Short mmCIF file of C-alpha atoms and ligand atoms in Angstrom, two decimals:
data_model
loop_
_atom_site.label_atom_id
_atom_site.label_comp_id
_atom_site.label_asym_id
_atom_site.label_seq_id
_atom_site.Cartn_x
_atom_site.Cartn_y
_atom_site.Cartn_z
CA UNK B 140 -17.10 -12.72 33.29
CA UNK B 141 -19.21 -16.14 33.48
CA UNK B 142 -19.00 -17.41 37.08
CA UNK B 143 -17.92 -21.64 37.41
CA UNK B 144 -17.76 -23.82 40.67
CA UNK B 145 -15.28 -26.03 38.38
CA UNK B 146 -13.38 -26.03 35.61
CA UNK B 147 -11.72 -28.28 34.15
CA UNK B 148 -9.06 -27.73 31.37
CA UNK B 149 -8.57 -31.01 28.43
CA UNK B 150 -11.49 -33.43 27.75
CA UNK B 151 -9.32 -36.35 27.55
CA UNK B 152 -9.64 -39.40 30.06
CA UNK B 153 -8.70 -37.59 32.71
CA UNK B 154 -10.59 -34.42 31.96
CA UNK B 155 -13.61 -36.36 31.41
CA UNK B 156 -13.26 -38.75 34.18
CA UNK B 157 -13.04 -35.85 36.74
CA UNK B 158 -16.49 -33.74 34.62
CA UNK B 159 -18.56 -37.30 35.68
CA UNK B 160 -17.29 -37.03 39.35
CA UNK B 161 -17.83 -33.46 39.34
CA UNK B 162 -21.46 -33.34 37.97
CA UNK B 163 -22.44 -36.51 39.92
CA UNK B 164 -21.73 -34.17 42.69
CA UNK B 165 -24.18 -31.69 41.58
CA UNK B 166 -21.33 -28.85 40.39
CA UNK B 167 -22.11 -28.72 36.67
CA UNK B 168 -18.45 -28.53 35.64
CA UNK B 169 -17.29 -26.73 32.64
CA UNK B 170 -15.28 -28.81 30.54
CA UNK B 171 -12.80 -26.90 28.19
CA UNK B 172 -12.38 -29.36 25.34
CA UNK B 173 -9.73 -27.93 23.20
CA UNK B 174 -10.34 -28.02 19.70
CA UNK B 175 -10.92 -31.75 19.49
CA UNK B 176 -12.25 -34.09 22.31
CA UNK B 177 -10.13 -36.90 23.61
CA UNK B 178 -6.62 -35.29 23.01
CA UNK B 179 -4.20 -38.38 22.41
CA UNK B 180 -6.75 -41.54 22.73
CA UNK B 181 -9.21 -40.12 20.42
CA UNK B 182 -6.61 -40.63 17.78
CA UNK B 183 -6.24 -44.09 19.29
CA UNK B 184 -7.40 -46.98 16.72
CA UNK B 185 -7.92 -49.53 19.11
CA UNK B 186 -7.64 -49.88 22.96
CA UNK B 187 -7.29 -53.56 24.23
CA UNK B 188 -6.73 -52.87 28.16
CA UNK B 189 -9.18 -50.57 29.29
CA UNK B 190 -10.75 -52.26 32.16
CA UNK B 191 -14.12 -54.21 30.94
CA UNK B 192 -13.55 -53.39 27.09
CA UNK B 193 -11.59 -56.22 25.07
CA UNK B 194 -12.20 -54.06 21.82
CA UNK B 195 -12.91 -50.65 21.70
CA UNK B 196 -11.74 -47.41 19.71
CA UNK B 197 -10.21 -44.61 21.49
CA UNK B 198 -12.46 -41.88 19.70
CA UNK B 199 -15.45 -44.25 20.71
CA UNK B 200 -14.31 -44.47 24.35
CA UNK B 201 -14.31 -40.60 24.88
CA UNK B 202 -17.76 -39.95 23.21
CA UNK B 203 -19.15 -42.33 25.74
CA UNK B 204 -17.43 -40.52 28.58
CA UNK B 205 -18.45 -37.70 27.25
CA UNK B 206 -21.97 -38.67 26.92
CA UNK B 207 -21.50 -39.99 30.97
CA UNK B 208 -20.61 -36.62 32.13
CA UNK B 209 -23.43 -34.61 30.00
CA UNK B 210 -25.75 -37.27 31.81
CA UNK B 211 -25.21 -36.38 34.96
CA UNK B 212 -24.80 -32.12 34.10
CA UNK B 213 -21.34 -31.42 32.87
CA UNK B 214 -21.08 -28.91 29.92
CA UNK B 215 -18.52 -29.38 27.06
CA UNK B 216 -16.83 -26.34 25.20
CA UNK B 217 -14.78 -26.44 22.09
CA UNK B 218 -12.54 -23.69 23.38
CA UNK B 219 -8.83 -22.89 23.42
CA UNK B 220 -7.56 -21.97 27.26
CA UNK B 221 -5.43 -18.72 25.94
CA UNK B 222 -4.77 -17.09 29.31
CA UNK B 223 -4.98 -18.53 33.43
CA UNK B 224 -4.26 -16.25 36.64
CA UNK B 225 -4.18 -17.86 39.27
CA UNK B 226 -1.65 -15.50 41.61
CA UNK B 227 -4.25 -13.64 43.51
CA UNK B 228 -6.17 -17.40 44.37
CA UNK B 229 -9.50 -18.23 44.24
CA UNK B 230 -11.71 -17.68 42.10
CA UNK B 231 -9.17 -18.07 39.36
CA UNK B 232 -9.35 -16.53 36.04
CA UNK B 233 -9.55 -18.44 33.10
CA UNK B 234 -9.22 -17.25 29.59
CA UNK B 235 -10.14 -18.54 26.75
CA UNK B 236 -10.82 -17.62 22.82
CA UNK B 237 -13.92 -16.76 23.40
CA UNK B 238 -14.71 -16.04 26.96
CA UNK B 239 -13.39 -15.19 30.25
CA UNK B 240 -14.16 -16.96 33.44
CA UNK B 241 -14.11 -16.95 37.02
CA UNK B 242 -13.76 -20.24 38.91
CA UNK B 243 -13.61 -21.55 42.21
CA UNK B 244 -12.18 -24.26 41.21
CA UNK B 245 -9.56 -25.70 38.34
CA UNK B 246 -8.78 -29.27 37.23
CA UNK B 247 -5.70 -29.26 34.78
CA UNK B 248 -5.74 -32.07 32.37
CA UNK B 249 -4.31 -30.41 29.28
CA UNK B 250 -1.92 -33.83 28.59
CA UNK B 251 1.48 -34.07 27.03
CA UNK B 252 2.05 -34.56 23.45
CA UNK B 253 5.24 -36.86 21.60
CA UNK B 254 8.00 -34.49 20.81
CA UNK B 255 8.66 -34.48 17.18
CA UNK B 256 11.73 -34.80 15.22
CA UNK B 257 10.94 -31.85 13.46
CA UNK B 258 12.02 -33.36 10.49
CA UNK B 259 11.00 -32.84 6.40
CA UNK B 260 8.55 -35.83 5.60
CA UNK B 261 7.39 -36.25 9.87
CA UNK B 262 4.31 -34.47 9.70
CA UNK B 263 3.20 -34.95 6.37
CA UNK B 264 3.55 -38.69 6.66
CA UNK B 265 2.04 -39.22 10.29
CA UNK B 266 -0.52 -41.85 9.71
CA UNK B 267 0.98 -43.03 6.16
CA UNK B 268 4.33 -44.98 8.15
CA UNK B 269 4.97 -42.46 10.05
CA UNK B 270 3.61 -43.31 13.84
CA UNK B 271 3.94 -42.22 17.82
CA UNK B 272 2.49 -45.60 19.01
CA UNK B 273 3.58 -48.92 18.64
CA UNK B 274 0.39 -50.32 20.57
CA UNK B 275 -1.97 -48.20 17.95
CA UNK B 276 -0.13 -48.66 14.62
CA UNK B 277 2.04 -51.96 15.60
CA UNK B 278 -0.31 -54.03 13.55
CA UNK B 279 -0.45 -52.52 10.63
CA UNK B 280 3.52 -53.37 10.30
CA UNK B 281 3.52 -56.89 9.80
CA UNK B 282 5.88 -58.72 8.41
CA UNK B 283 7.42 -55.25 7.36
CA UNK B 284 10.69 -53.64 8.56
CA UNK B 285 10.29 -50.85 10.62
CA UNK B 286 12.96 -47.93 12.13
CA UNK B 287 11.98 -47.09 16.18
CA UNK B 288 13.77 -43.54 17.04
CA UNK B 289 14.97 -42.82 20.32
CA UNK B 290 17.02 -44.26 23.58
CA UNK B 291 14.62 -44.43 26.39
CA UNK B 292 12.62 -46.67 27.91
CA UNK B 293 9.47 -45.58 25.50
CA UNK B 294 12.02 -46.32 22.17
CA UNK B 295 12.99 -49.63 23.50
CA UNK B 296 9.63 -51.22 25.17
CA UNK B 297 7.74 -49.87 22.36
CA UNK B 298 10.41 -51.50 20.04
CA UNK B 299 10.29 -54.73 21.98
CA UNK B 300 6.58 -54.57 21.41
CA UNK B 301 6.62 -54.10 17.50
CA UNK B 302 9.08 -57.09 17.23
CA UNK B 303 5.41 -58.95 17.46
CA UNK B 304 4.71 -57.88 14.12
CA UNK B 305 7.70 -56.42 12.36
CA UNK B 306 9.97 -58.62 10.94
CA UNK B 307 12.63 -56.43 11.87
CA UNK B 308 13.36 -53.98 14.12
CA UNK B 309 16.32 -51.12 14.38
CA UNK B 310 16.46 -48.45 16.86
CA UNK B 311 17.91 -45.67 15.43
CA UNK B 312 19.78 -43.60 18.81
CA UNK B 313 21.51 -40.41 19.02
CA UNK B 314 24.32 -41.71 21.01
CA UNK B 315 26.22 -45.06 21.48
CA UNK B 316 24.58 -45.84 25.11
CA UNK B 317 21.35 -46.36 25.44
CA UNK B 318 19.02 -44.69 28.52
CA UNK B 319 16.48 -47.22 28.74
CA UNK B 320 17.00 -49.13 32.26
CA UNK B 321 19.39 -52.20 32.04
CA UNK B 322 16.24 -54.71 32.36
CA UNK B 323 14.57 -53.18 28.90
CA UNK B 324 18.55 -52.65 27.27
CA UNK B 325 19.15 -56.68 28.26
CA UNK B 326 15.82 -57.74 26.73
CA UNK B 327 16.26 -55.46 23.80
CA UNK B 328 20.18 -56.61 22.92
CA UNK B 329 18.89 -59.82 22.98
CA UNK B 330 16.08 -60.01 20.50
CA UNK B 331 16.98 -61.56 17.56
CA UNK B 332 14.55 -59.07 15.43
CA UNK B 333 16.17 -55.85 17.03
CA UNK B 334 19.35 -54.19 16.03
CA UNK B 335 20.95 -51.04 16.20
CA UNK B 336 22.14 -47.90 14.78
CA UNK B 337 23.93 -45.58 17.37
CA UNK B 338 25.30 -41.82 17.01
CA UNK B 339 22.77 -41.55 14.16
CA UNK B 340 19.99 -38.77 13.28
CA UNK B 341 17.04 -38.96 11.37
CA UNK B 342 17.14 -36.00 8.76
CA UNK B 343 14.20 -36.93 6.22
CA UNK B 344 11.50 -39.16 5.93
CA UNK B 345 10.53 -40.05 2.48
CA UNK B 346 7.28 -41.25 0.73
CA UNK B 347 6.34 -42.71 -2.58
CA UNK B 348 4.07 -40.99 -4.70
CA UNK B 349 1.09 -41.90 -2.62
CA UNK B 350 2.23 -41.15 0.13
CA UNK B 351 3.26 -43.88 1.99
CA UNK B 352 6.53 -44.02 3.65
CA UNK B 353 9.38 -45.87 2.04
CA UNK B 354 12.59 -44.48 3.44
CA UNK B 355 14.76 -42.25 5.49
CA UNK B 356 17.68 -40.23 5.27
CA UNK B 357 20.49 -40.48 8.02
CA UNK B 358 23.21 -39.13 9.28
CA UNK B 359 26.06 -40.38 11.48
CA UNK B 360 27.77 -37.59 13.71
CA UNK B 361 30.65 -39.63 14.18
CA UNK B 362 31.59 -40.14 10.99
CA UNK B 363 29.62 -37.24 9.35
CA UNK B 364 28.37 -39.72 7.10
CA UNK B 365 24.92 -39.20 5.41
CA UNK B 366 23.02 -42.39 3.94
CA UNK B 367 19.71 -43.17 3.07
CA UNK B 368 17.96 -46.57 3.95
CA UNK B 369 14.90 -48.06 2.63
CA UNK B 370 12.31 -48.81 5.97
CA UNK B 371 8.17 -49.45 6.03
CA UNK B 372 7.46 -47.80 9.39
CA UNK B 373 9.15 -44.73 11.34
CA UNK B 374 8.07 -45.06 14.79
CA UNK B 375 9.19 -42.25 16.67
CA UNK B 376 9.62 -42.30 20.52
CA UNK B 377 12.00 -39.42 21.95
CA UNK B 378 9.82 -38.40 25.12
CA UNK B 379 7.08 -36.28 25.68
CA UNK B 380 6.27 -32.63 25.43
CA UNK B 381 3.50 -31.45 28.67
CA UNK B 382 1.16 -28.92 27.63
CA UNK B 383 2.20 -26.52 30.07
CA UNK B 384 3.34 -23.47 28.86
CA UNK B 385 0.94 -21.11 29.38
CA UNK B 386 0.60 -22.70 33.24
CA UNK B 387 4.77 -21.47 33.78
CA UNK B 388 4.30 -18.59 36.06
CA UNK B 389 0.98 -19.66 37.82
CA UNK B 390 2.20 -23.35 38.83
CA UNK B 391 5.22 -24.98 40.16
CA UNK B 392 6.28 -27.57 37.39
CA UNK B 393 9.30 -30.07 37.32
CA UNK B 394 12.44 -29.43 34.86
CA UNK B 395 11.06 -31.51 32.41
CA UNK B 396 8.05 -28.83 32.52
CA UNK B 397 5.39 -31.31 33.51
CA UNK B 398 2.55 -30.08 36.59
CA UNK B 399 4.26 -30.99 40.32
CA UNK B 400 1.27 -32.25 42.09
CA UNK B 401 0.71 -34.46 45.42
CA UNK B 402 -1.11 -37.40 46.25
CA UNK B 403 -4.38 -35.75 46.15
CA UNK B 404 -3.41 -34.07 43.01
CA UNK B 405 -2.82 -30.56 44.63
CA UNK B 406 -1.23 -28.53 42.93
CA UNK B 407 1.15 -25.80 44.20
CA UNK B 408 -2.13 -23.29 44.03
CA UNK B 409 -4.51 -23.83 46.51
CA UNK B 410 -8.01 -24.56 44.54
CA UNK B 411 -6.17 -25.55 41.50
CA UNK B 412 -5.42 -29.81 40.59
CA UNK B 413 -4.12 -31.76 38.03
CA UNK B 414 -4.86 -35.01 36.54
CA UNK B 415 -3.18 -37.15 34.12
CA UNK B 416 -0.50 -36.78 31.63
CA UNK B 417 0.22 -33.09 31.99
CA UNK B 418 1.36 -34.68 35.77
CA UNK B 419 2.27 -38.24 34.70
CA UNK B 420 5.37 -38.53 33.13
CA UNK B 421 5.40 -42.42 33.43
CA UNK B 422 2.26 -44.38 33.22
CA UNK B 423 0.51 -42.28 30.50
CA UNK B 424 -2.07 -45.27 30.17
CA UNK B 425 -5.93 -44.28 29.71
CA UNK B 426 -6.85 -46.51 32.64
CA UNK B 427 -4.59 -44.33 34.79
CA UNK B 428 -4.74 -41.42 33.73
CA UNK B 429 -9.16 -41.72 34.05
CA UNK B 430 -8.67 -42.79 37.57
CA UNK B 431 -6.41 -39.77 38.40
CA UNK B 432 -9.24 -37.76 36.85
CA UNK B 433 -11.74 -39.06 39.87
CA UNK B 434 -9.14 -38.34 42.30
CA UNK B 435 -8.51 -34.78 41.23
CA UNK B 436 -12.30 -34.52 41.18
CA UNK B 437 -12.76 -35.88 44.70
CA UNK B 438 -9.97 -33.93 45.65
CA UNK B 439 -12.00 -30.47 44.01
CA UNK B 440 -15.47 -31.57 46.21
CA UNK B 441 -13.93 -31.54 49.25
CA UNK B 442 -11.71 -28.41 48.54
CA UNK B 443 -15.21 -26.75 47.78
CA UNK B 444 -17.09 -29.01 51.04
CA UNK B 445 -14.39 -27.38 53.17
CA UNK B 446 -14.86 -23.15 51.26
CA UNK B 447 -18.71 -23.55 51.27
CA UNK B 448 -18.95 -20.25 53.25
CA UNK B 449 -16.56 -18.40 51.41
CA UNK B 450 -17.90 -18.91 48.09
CA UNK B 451 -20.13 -16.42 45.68
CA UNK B 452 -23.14 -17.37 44.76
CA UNK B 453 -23.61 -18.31 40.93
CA UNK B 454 -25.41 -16.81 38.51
CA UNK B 455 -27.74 -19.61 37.80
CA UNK B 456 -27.97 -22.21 40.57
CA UNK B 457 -27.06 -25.56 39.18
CA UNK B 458 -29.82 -27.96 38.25
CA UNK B 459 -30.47 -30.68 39.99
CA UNK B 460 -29.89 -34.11 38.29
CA UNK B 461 -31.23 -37.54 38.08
CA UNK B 462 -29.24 -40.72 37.91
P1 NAP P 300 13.21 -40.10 27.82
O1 NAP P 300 13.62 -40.95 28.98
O2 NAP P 300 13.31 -38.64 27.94
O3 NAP P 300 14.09 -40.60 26.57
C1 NAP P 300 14.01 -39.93 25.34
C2 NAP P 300 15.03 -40.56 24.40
O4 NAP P 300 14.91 -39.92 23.13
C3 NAP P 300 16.47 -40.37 24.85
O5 NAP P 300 17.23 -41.51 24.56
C4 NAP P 300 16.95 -39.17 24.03
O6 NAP P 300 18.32 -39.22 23.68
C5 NAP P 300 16.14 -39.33 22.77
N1 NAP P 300 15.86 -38.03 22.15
C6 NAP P 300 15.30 -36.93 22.73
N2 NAP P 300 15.16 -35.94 21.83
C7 NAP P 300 15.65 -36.42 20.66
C8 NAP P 300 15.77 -35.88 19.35
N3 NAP P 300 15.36 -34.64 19.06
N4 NAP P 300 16.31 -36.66 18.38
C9 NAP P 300 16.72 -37.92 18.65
N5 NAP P 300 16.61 -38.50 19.86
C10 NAP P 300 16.09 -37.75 20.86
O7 NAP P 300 11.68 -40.39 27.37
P2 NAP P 300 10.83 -41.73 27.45
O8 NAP P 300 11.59 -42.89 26.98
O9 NAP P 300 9.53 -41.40 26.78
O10 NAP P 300 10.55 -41.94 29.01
C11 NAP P 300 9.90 -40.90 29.77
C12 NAP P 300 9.77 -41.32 31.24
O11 NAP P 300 8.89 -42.44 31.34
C13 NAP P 300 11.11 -41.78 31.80
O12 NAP P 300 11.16 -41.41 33.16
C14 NAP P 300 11.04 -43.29 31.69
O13 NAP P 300 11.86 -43.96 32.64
C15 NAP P 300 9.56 -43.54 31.93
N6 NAP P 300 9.13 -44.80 31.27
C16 NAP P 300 9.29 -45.95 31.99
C17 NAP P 300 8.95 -47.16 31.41
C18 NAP P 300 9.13 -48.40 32.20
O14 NAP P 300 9.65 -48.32 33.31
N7 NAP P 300 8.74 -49.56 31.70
C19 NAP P 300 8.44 -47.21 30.10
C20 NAP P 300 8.31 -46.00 29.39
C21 NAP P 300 8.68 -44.81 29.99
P3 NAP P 300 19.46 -39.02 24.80
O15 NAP P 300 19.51 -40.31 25.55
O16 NAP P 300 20.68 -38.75 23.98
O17 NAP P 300 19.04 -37.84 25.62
#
């Protein structure tokens, strides 16, 4: 079993945010990338309102964290977390597909993905009109008339958003009342681009022979009608799934299954913190979700400041670092 100070679980903002903090601090975290780094953003075309950067790509944004926290010590793996026990405290175990560890200290920042629809045509046609993010994909849909799926605050600022480009705009809702807060429903039932279709599912998402998507199949529970309608852009936005599962037994977690965690970014396991979506269920932006990152990592210092004298030595000391 390879012995850690810290490690940290999801190399997206967050993760990546708290591995600079960490190795500034002379702990050579252990980043646990996933299979891909960046989660979310590094699928992220274009990011407008990250503080400093009027342009920049989302897969661009996390190679240069990355390359920031390898600076200063960190160490990236391109490994699946299969297994955490955290019930007898620290040092935790931490499983993974290819190794087991033992670590003082754990930073959760695993993320939360959009649910799917779970629908024929949704997964083959994500990228080709098919799209989780009106900010990423909005532009692409000019001019062009788009369907926005979903009731909540995400379906209707999102669909207040993509009346920018599209020329027009229907939300597509489950029910006949909306969830979204009166503010967004008020702004929304007074667009002159948006309009709606309530107690209706999507059942299909079709594609012309390239690919690209050109319609959708519906049906009203109401009436148990079933139509199809001709649309450009599917832009689906029925909440978010945390990446939490295999944390169920070893963590407290909310009903919606997302990481309970306190200002410091505790979590209910002494030794153990989370950062950013996986705890966020509202602001989800990359500037946020970073600077909970340095928080949990300031949080892990002084957790392992205040254990000095209870902790095992490594197997290889650290290496110092320059700046
Ligand atoms: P949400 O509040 O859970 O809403 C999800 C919406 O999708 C609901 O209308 C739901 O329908 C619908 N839905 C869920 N599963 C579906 C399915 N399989 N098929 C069709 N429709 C489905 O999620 P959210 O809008 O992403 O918001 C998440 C949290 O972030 C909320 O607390 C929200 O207030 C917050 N948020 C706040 C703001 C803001 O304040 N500006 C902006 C974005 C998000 P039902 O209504 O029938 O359940």
């Amino acid at each position: 079993m390879k012995k850690e100070r810290v490690v940290i679980i999801g190399s997206g903002p967050s993760g990546l945010s708290a591995a600079l903090y960490t190795a500034r601090a002379q702990l050579k975290p252990l980043v646990i990338a996933g299979p891909q780094l960046g989660g979310q953003v590094a699928l992220t075309h274009e990011i407008e309102n990250y503080p400093g950067y009027l342009h920049l790509g989302g897969a661009e944004l996390v190679d240069k964290m990355k390359e920031h926290a390898e600076h200063f010590g960190a160490r990236i793996e391109f490994d699946l977390v299969t297994e955490v026990d955290f019930s007898q405290g620290s040092p935790f175990t931490v499983k993974t597909m290819s190794e087991t560890y033992s670590a003082d200290t754990v930073i959760v920042t695993i993320g939360a993905d959009p649910r799917k629809l779970g629908v024929p045509g949704e997964a083959e046609y994500t990228g080709t009109g098919v799209s989780y993010c009106g900010t990423c994909d909005g532009f692409f849909f000019r001019d062009k008339e788009i369907v926005v799926v979903g009731g909540g605050d995400s379906a209707i600022e999102e669909a207040l958003f993509l009346t920018r480009f599209a020329s027009k705009v229907e939300i597509i809702h489950r029910r006949d009342a909306l969830r979204a807060g009166a503010a967004l429903q008020k702004r929304a039932f007074s667009n002159e681009k948006i309009s709606f279709i309530w107690d209706t599912q999507v059942k299909e998402i079709h594609a012309d022979d390239k690919g690209i998507v050109n319609g959708i199949t519906l049906w009203n529970k109401k009436t148990d009608e079933t139509t199809t309608k001709p649309t450009e852009g599917v832009f689906i936005f029925i909440g978010h799934d945390p990446n939490s599962p295999i944390f169920g037994d070893q963590l407290a977690l909310n009903d919606a299954g997302y990481i309970i965690s306190d200002e410091r970014y505790r979590t209910s396991v002494d030794g153990v913190f989370a950062a950013g979506e996986i705890q966020d269920e509202i602001w989800r932006q990359v500037a946020t979700s970073s600077g909970q990152g340095v928080s949990a990592a300031m949080s892990t210092i002084h957790w392992l400041e205040e254990h000095e004298d209870e902790l095992q030595p490594l197997d290889e000391t650290p290496a110092p670092v320059g700046d």
